[in-house]
GROMACS .gro file of C-alpha atoms in nm:
model
  144
    1MET     CA    1   7.115  -4.440   3.394
    2ALA     CA    2   7.006  -4.779   3.280
    3PRO     CA    3   7.014  -5.165   3.364
    4THR     CA    4   7.299  -5.294   3.150
    5LYS     CA    5   7.687  -5.113   3.195
    6ALA     CA    6   7.703  -4.905   2.842
    7VAL     CA    7   7.965  -4.747   2.736
    8GLU     CA    8   7.726  -4.435   2.577
    9LEU     CA    9   7.664  -4.335   2.957
   10VAL     CA   10   8.027  -4.255   2.951
   11ASP     CA   11   8.045  -4.114   2.619
   12VAL     CA   12   7.775  -3.894   2.605
   13PRO     CA   13   7.792  -3.647   2.938
   14LEU     CA   14   8.161  -3.668   2.878
   15ARG     CA   15   8.077  -3.520   2.526
   16LYS     CA   16   7.786  -3.235   2.687
   17PRO     CA   17   8.062  -3.008   2.846
   18LEU     CA   18   8.275  -3.004   2.564
   19TRP     CA   19   8.000  -2.877   2.320
   20GLN     CA   20   7.899  -2.610   2.599
   21ARG     CA   21   8.223  -2.554   2.655
   22ASN     CA   22   8.275  -2.467   2.195
   23ARG     CA   23   7.955  -2.261   2.214
   24GLU     CA   24   8.055  -2.047   2.487
   25GLY     CA   25   8.386  -1.982   2.319
   26ARG     CA   26   8.549  -2.125   2.534
   27PRO     CA   27   8.721  -2.456   2.380
   28VAL     CA   28   8.932  -2.716   2.604
   29VAL     CA   29   9.283  -2.589   2.553
   30ARG     CA   30   9.509  -2.958   2.464
   31ALA     CA   31   9.594  -3.172   2.755
   32GLU     CA   32   9.519  -2.871   3.040
   33LEU     CA   33   9.216  -3.097   3.094
   34ILE     CA   34   9.225  -3.403   3.279
   35GLY     CA   35   8.935  -3.666   3.306
   36HIS     CA   36   8.853  -3.844   3.614
   37PRO     CA   37   8.672  -4.151   3.557
   38ASP     CA   38   8.559  -4.415   3.761
   39THR     CA   39   8.766  -4.759   3.714
   40GLY     CA   40   8.463  -4.981   3.548
   41SER     CA   41   8.450  -5.206   3.264
   42GLN     CA   42   8.254  -4.956   3.040
   43TYR     CA   43   8.539  -4.647   3.147
   44THR     CA   44   8.827  -4.851   3.033
   45SER     CA   45   8.670  -4.952   2.673
   46ILE     CA   46   8.782  -4.831   2.389
   47THR     CA   47   8.549  -4.594   2.279
   48VAL     CA   48   8.591  -4.415   2.590
   49THR     CA   49   8.942  -4.402   2.664
   50ASP     CA   50   9.014  -4.244   2.323
   51HIS     CA   51   8.740  -3.950   2.246
   52PRO     CA   52   8.861  -3.801   2.587
   53THR     CA   53   9.208  -3.796   2.451
   54ASP     CA   54   9.118  -3.696   2.056
   55GLU     CA   55   8.932  -3.435   2.245
   56GLY     CA   56   9.250  -3.331   2.378
   57ILE     CA   57   9.141  -3.421   2.789
   58ARG     CA   58   9.448  -3.623   2.948
   59PRO     CA   59   9.321  -3.984   3.167
   60SER     CA   60   9.431  -3.919   3.507
   61ILE     CA   61   9.353  -4.304   3.550
   62GLY     CA   62   9.671  -4.496   3.518
   63SER     CA   63   9.621  -4.882   3.460
   64VAL     CA   64   9.279  -5.124   3.447
   65ALA     CA   65   9.087  -5.110   3.736
   66ASP     CA   66   9.342  -4.926   3.902
   67ALA     CA   67   9.228  -4.766   4.228
   68TYR     CA   68   9.461  -4.501   4.290
   69ASP     CA   69   9.321  -4.297   4.057
   70ASN     CA   70   8.948  -4.293   4.190
   71ALA     CA   71   8.979  -4.090   4.502
   72LEU     CA   72   8.838  -3.828   4.349
   73THR     CA   73   8.517  -3.999   4.166
   74GLN     CA   74   8.443  -4.179   4.477
   75CYS     CA   75   8.464  -3.812   4.703
   76VAL     CA   76   8.184  -3.717   4.430
   77ILE     CA   77   7.984  -4.002   4.524
   78GLY     CA   78   7.906  -3.961   4.883
   79PRO     CA   79   7.743  -3.631   4.828
   80TYR     CA   80   7.534  -3.767   4.511
   81LYS     CA   81   7.389  -4.010   4.849
   82THR     CA   82   7.353  -3.763   5.047
   83GLU     CA   83   7.230  -3.477   4.896
   84CYS     CA   84   7.051  -3.596   4.576
   85ILE     CA   85   6.942  -3.973   4.775
   86GLY     CA   86   6.922  -3.904   5.070
   87THR     CA   87   6.686  -3.579   5.099
   88THR     CA   88   6.382  -3.463   4.887
   89VAL     CA   89   6.575  -3.162   4.747
   90PHE     CA   90   6.617  -3.273   4.451
   91HIS     CA   91   6.267  -3.431   4.392
   92ALA     CA   92   5.937  -3.384   4.581
   93SER     CA   93   5.866  -3.762   4.713
   94PRO     CA   94   6.011  -4.106   4.735
   95TYR     CA   95   6.143  -4.268   4.380
   96ARG     CA   96   5.882  -4.450   4.207
   97THR     CA   97   6.028  -4.522   3.878
   98ILE     CA   98   6.403  -4.497   3.736
   99SER     CA   99   6.252  -4.161   3.541
  100ASP     CA  100   6.230  -4.001   3.921
  101LEU     CA  101   6.580  -4.134   3.956
  102GLU     CA  102   6.703  -3.985   3.656
  103TYR     CA  103   6.523  -3.647   3.720
  104ALA     CA  104   6.633  -3.590   4.029
  105THR     CA  105   6.977  -3.704   3.925
  106ALA     CA  106   7.007  -3.437   3.687
  107GLY     CA  107   6.898  -3.180   3.879
  108TRP     CA  108   7.173  -3.265   4.130
  109VAL     CA  109   7.472  -3.301   3.824
  110ASP     CA  110   7.346  -2.935   3.715
  111TRP     CA  111   7.384  -2.797   4.047
  112TYR     CA  112   7.652  -2.971   4.142
  113ASN     CA  113   7.907  -2.857   3.788
  114THR     CA  114   7.740  -2.533   3.782
  115GLY     CA  115   7.565  -2.391   4.110
  116ARG     CA  116   7.699  -2.492   4.400
  117LEU     CA  117   7.901  -2.270   4.703
  118HIS     CA  118   8.277  -2.383   4.651
  119SER     CA  119   8.487  -2.284   4.984
  120THR     CA  120   8.826  -2.340   4.782
  121LEU     CA  121   8.654  -2.082   4.474
  122GLU     CA  122   8.664  -1.801   4.754
  123MET     CA  123   8.257  -1.892   4.832
  124MET     CA  124   8.162  -1.853   4.413
  125THR     CA  125   8.001  -2.137   4.254
  126PRO     CA  126   8.200  -2.301   3.975
  127VAL     CA  127   8.017  -2.074   3.671
  128GLU     CA  128   8.083  -1.753   3.872
  129PHE     CA  129   8.443  -1.916   3.948
  130GLU     CA  130   8.549  -1.947   3.612
  131GLN     CA  131   8.361  -1.657   3.434
  132ALA     CA  132   8.529  -1.419   3.698
  133HIS     CA  133   8.851  -1.613   3.577
  134TYR     CA  134   8.759  -1.547   3.212
  135ALA     CA  135   8.719  -1.150   3.283
  136THR     CA  136   9.047  -1.124   3.494
  137LEU     CA  137   9.223  -1.272   3.132
  138ASN     CA  138   8.970  -1.027   2.901
  139ARG     CA  139   9.060  -0.652   3.082
  140GLU     CA  140   9.169  -0.421   2.940
  141PRO     CA  141   9.518  -0.277   3.094
  142GLN     CA  142   9.443   0.024   3.315
  143PRO     CA  143   9.644   0.373   3.360
  144VAL     CA  144   9.831   0.379   3.665
   0.00000   0.00000   0.00000
């Protein structure tokens, strides 16, 4: 969060999940991950478009300022505004500073990415679902 549209605001958060997956021994498999960026000017910069490609992430965005690939991003903005900005679940009082908003946003993003129950994930959190997926892949064959 910043008063300007800095490229670093996009690039740094992209690096965190990649670092986390590598640390957990689950690096991104090239071309299996698709990035769904917004279509703001910072998302079309060379830094932001080259880094995901270098990491093996396929961009969903087709052309510059093309809104057709923007639906997923817009689907996240609504819940963010409702659940984070419109309630006091992620902050105790009205926002008084940018730091208050940053803190609440960080809490919401962490919850959204790791802790929310999701109907398409069999009412598991994204973390639980991914752990179950990898546990299935690493299971020992059972005798019949």
